[in-house]
Short mmCIF file of C-alpha atoms in Angstrom, two decimals:
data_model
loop_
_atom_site.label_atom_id
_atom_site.label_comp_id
_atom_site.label_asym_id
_atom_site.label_seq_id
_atom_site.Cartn_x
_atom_site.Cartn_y
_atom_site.Cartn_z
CA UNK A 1 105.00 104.68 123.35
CA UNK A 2 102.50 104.57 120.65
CA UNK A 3 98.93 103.69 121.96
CA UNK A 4 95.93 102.12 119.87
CA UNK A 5 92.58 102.93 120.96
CA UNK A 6 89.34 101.70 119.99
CA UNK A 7 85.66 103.12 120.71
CA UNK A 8 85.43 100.90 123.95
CA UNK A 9 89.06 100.21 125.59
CA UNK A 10 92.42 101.07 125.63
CA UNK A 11 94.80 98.47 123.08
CA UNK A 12 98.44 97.53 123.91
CA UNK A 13 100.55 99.87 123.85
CA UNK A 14 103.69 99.28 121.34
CA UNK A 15 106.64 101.12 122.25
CA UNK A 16 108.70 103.08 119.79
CA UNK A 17 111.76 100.94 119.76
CA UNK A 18 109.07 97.97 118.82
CA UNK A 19 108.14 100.22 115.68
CA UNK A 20 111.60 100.82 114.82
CA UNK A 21 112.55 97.70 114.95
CA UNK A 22 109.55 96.89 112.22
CA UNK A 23 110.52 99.67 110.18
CA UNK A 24 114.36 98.21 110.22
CA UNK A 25 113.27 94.89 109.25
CA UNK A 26 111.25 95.91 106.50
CA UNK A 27 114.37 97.98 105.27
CA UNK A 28 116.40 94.87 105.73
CA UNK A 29 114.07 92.51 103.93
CA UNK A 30 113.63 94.95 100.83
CA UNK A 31 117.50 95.28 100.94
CA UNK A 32 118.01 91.21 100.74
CA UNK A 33 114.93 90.94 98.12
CA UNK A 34 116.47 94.05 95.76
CA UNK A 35 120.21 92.39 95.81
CA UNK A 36 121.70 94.73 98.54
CA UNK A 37 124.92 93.61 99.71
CA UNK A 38 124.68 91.17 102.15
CA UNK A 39 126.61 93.06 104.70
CA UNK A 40 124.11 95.46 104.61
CA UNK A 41 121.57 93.26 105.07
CA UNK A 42 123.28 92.02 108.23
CA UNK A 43 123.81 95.14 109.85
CA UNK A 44 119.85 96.11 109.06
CA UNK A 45 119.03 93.06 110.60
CA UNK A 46 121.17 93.41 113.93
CA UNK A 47 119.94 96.83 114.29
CA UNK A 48 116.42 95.52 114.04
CA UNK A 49 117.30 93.08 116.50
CA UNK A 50 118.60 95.56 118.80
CA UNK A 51 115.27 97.54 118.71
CA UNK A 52 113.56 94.36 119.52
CA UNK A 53 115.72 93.53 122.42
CA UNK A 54 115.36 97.01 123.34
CA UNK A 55 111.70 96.34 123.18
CA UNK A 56 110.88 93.04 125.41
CA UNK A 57 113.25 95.08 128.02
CA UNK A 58 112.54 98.35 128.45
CA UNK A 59 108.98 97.76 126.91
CA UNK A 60 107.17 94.41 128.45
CA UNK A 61 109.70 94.07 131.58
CA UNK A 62 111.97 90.59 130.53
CA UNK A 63 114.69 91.24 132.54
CA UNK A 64 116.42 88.06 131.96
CA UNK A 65 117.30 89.47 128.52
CA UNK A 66 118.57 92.77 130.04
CA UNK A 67 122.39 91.05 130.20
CA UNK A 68 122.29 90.39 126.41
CA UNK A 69 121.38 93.96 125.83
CA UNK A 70 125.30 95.61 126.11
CA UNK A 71 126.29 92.24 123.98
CA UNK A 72 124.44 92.94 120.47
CA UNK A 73 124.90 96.42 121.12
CA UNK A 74 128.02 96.56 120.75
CA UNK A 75 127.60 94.22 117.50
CA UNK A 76 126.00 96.76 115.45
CA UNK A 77 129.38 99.65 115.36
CA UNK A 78 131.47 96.83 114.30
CA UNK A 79 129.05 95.83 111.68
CA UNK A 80 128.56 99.32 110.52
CA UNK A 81 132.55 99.34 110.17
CA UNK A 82 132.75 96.55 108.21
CA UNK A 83 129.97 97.51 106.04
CA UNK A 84 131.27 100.86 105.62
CA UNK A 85 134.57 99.06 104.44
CA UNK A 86 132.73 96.94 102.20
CA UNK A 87 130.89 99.24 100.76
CA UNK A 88 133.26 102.24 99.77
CA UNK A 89 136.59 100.82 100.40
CA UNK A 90 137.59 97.69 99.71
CA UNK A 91 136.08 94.07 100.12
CA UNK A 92 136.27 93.00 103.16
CA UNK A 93 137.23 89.38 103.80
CA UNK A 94 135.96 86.40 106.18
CA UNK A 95 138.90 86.62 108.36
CA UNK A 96 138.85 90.37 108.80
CA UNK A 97 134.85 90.76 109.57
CA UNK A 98 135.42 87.60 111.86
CA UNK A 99 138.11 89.73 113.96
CA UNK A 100 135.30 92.47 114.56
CA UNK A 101 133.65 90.34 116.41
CA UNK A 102 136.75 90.42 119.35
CA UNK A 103 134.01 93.69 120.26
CA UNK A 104 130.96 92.29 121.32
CA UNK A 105 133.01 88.85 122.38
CA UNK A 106 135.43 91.50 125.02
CA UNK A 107 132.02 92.63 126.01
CA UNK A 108 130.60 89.44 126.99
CA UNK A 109 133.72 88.59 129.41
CA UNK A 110 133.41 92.00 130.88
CA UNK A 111 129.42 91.11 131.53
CA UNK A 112 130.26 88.17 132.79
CA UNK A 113 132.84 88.48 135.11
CA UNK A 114 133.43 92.47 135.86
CA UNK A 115 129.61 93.43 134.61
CA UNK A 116 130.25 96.99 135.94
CA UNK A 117 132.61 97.65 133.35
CA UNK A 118 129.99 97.19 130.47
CA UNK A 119 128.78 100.93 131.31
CA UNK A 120 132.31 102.54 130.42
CA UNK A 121 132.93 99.39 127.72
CA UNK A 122 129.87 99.90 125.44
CA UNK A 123 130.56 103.74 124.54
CA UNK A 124 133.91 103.27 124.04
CA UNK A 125 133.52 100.97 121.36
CA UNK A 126 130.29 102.63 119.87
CA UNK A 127 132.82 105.92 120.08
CA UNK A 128 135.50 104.69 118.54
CA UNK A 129 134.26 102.54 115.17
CA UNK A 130 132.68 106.11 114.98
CA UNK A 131 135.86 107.87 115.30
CA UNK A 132 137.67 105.22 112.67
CA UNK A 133 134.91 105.96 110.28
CA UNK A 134 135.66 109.99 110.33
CA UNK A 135 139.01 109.87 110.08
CA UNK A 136 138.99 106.66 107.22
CA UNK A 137 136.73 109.19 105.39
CA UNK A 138 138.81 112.92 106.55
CA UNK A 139 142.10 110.97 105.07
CA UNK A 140 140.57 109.59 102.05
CA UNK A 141 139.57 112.26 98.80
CA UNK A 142 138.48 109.18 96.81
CA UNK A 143 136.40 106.09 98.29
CA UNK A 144 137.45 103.13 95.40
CA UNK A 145 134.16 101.11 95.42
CA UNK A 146 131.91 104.54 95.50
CA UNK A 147 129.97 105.05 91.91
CA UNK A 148 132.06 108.58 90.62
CA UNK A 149 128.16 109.56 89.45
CA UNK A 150 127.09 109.64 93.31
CA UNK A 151 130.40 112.60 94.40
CA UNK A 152 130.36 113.25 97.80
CA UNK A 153 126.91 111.73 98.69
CA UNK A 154 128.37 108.14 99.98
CA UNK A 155 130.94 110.41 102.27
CA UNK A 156 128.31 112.59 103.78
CA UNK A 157 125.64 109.50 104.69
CA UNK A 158 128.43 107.85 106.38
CA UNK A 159 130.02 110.87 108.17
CA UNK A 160 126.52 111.46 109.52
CA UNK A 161 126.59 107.46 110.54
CA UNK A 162 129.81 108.09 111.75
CA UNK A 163 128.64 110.94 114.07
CA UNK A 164 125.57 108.89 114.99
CA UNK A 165 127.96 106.34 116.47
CA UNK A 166 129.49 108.70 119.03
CA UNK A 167 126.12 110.43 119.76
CA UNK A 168 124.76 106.77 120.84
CA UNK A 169 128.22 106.37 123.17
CA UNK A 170 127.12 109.90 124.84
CA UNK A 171 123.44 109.29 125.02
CA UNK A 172 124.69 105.50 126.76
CA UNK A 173 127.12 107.39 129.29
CA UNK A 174 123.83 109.98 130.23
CA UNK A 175 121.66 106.36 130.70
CA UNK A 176 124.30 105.13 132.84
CA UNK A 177 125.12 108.44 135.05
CA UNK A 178 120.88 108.70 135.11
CA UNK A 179 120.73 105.15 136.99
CA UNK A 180 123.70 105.95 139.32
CA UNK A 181 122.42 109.58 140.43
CA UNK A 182 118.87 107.61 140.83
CA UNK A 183 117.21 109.34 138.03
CA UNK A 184 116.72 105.75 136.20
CA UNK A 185 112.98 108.06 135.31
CA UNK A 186 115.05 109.97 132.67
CA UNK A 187 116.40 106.97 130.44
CA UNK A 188 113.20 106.18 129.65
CA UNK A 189 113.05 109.80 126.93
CA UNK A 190 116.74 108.88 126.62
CA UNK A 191 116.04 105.37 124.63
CA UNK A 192 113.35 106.59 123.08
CA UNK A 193 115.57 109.64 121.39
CA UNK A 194 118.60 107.52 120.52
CA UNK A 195 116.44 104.79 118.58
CA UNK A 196 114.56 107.37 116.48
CA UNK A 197 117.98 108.59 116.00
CA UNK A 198 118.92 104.98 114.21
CA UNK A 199 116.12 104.65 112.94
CA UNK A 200 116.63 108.15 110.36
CA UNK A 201 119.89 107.40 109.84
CA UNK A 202 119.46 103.94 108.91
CA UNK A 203 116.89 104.45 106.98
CA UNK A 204 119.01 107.12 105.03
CA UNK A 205 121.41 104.45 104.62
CA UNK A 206 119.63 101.92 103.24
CA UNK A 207 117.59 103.99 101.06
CA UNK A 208 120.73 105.65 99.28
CA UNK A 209 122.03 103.45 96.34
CA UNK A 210 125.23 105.97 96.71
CA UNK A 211 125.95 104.30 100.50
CA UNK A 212 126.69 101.00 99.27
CA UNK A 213 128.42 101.53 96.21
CA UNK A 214 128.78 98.53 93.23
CA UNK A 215 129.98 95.38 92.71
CA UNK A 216 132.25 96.44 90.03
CA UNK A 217 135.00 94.87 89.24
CA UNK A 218 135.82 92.13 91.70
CA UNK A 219 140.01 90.90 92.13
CA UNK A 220 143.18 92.07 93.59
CA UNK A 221 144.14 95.85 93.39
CA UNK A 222 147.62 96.25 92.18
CA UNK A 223 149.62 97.56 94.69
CA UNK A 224 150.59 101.03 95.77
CA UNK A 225 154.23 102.12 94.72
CA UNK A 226 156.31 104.83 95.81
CA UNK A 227 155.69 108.39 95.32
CA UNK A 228 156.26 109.52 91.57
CA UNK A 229 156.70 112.83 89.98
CA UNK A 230 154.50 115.07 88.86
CA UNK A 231 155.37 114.06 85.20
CA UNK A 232 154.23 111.06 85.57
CA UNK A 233 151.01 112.47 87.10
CA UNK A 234 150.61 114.11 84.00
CA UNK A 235 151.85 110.83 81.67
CA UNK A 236 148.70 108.95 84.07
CA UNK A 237 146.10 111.52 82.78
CA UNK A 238 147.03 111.14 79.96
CA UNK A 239 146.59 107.88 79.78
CA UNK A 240 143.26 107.96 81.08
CA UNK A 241 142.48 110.60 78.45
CA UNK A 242 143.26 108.00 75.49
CA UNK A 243 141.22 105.42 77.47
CA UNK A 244 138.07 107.48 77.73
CA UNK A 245 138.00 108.08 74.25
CA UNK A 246 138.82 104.74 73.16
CA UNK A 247 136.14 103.12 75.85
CA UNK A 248 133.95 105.82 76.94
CA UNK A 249 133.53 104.43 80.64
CA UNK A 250 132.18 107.28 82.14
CA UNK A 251 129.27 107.06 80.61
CA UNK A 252 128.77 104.45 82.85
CA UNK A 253 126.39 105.42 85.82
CA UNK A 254 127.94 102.21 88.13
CA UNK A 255 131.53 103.67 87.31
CA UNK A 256 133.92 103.09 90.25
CA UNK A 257 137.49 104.83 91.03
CA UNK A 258 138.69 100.69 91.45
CA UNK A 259 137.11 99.71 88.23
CA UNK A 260 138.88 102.48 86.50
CA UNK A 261 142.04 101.74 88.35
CA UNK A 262 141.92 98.33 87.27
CA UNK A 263 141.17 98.66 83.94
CA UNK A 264 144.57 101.06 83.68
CA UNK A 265 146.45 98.37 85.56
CA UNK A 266 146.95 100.88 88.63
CA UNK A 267 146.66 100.99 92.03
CA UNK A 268 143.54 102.80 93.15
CA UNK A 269 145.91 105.56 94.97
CA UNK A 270 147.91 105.94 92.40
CA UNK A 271 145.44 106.93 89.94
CA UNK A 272 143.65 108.84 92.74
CA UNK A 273 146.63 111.02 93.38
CA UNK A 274 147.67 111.70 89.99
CA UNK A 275 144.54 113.34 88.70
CA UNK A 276 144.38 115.07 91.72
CA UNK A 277 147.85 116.45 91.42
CA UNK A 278 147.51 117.22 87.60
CA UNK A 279 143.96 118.33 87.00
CA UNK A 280 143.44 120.22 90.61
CA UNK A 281 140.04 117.92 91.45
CA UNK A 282 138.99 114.19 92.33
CA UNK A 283 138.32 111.76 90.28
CA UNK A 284 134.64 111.75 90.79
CA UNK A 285 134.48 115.47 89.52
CA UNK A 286 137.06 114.93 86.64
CA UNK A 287 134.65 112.00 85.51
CA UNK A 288 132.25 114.61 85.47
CA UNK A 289 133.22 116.81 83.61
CA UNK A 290 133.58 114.00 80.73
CA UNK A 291 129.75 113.23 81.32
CA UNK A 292 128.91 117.08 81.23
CA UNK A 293 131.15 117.66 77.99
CA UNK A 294 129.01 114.65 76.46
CA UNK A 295 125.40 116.34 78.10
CA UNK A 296 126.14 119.13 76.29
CA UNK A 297 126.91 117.53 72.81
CA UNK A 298 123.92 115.40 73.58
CA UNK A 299 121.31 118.98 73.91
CA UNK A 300 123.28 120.79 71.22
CA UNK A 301 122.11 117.85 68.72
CA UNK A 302 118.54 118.24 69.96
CA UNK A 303 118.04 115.77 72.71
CA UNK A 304 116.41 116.34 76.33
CA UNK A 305 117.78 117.46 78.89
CA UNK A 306 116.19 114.30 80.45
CA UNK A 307 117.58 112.00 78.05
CA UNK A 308 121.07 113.63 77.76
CA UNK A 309 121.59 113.41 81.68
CA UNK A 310 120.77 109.22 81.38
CA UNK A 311 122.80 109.00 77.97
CA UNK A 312 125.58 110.94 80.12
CA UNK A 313 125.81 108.52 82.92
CA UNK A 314 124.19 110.22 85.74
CA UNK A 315 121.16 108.89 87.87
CA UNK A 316 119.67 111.91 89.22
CA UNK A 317 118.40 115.11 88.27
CA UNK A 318 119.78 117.60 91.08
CA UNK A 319 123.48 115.81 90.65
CA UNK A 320 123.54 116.61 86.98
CA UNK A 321 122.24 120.15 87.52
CA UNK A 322 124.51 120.70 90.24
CA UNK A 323 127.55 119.51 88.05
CA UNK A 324 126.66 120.99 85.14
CA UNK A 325 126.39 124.06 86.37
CA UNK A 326 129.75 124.25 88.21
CA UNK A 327 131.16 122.83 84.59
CA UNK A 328 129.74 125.46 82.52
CA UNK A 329 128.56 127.88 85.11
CA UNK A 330 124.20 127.77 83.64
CA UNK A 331 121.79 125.39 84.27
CA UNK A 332 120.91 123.25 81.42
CA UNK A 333 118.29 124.24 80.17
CA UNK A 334 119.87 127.61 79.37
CA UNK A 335 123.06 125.36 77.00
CA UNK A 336 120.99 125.83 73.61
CA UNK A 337 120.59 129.60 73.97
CA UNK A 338 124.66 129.94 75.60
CA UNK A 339 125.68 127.87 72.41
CA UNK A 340 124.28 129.88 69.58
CA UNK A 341 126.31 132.80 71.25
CA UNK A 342 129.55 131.79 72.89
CA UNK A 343 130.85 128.19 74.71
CA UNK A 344 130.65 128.57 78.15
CA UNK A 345 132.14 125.33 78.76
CA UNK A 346 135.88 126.17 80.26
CA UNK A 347 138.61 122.99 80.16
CA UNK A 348 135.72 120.13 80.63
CA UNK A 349 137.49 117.07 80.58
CA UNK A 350 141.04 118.71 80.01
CA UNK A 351 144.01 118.26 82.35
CA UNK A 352 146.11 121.28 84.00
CA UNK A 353 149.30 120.08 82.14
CA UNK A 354 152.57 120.43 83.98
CA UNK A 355 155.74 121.04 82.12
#
């Protein structure tokens, strides 16, 4: 609880899942007023909401709310599903996001008409859209919608979202063996932990550009054919080779494995798995190493290292530095010097050809 005091009296006291639920509104209003996708929005909001309800409970005592409480909980992993979806993987359509909803809708029946189920029912499904999200991301080297300029930033927020998940089922199951061993005075610490737990990750969510992606290139992915040979992984580089140079595309901060795909005419996978197969690394690091290649024209022709990382497609400092220096193994600002001497810039943008 967070306590106001004047000189002459105690204030209210506003507990802390009524301040996260401020801060999460305010996240989900500057999402909707900055263009955020509206998914996002949505799942800010229910989380907010969830805080609130959280709130006029636990907080100010309105028990006639307390049977809603296991209902919109269990909203907020299925909207973190389909916003994960949305945002990395593919677009994610009426009908599908309207099927998510079979979560909190099963939970509702159960609170209705077996209510002590809800205590084994609510962790299992916070637990396992946590589980989907780890394994979507453990089986998946390339996330189509992600901007190749972000790397593995989008897979890292959402494996710690992911985790989050499954840490809120445990923390639920220790609420609900606290109440039946008559230690209902622990859940109070228990709440309290598990919303400033949302409330960090969240707010590393929202505040990430790399967690949501772009719009790119809206339409129909071709679709995925069979297996092909390692030939034709290299014929696919190629291919992309010729494009970049034609339409330099990587210079592109907003640049997305499905745009790419797209504008090859080939499925996402596909593409993914050739220039893994033929150049030994993803396509957000081969995209790289294009942008690097150009950073480094850029600073041998006298511009700043500043201005050659935003003429080079990237959006942030430490990314560039970190990629640059696993391109041409020095920071940037020594390039100038490393030039007059020797290149230090080994295969950047080139493709490990296969006979």
């Amino acid at each position: 609880m967070i306590r106001f005091l004047d000189d002459s009296r105690a204030m209210p006291m506003l507990p802390i899942p009524a301040f996260v639920a401020l801060v999460l509104g305010y996240l989900a209003l500057r999402s909707f007023l900055s263009g955020g996708r509206p998914l996002l929005v949505t799942f800010l909001t229910a989380c907010a909401l969830q805080s609130s309800l959280v709130t006029l409970v636990g907080g100010y005592g309105i028990e006639w709310l307390r049977p809603v409480l296991p209902v919109s909980a269990t909203l907020v992993p299925a909207l973190a599903w389909v916003t994960f979806q949305d945002a990395l993987v593919s677009r994610i359509s009426v009908q599908v996001m309207a099927g998510h909803l079979a979560a909190p809708a099963f939970t509702l029946f159960c609170r209705v008409f077996a209510p002590e189920t809800t205590d084994v029912i609510v962790p299992l499904v916070f637990a396992g859209y946590g589980c989907a999200i780890l394994v979507q991301l453990r089986g998946a080297s390339d996330m189509p919608l992600a901007r190749l300029d972000a790397g593995h930033v989008p897979a890292v927020i959402w494996q710690v979202l992911g985790w989050a998940l499954i840490v809120s089922a445990v923390s639920d199951i220790l609420i609900a063996v606290a109440f039946a061993t008559g230690n209902a005075g622990w859940t109070g610490w228990m709440i309290t932990v598990s919303s400033s737990l949302v409330l960090l990750l969240v707010g590393m969510l929202s505040g990430s550009p790399s967690a949501s992606g772009t719009a790119g290139d809206e339409g129909p992915a071709a679709p995925d054919p069979a297996p092909q040979t390692s030939q034709e992984d290299v014929e696919i580089v190629a291919k992309l080779e010729d494009f970049l140079k034609r339409e330099p595309m990587h210079l592109d901060p907003n640049l997305t494995l499905a745009r790419l795909a797209r504008r090859l005419h080939l499925p996402e996978k596909r593409l993914s798995m050739a220039v893994n197969r033929a150049t030994g690394s993803n396509v957000s690091r081969y995209i790289n190493s294009w942008r690097i290649r150009h950073a480094c024209e850029r600073i041998e022709a006298g511009m700043s290292i500043t201005e050659a990382m935003l003429d080079s497609g990237f959006n942030t400092k430490s990314n560039f530095n970190r990629e640059f220096l696993r391109e041409t193994g020095i920071a940037p600002s020594k390039w100038p010097e490393a030039v007059q001497s020797s290149s230090n810039v080994t295969s950047i943008g080139k493709t490990k050809r296969t006979p």
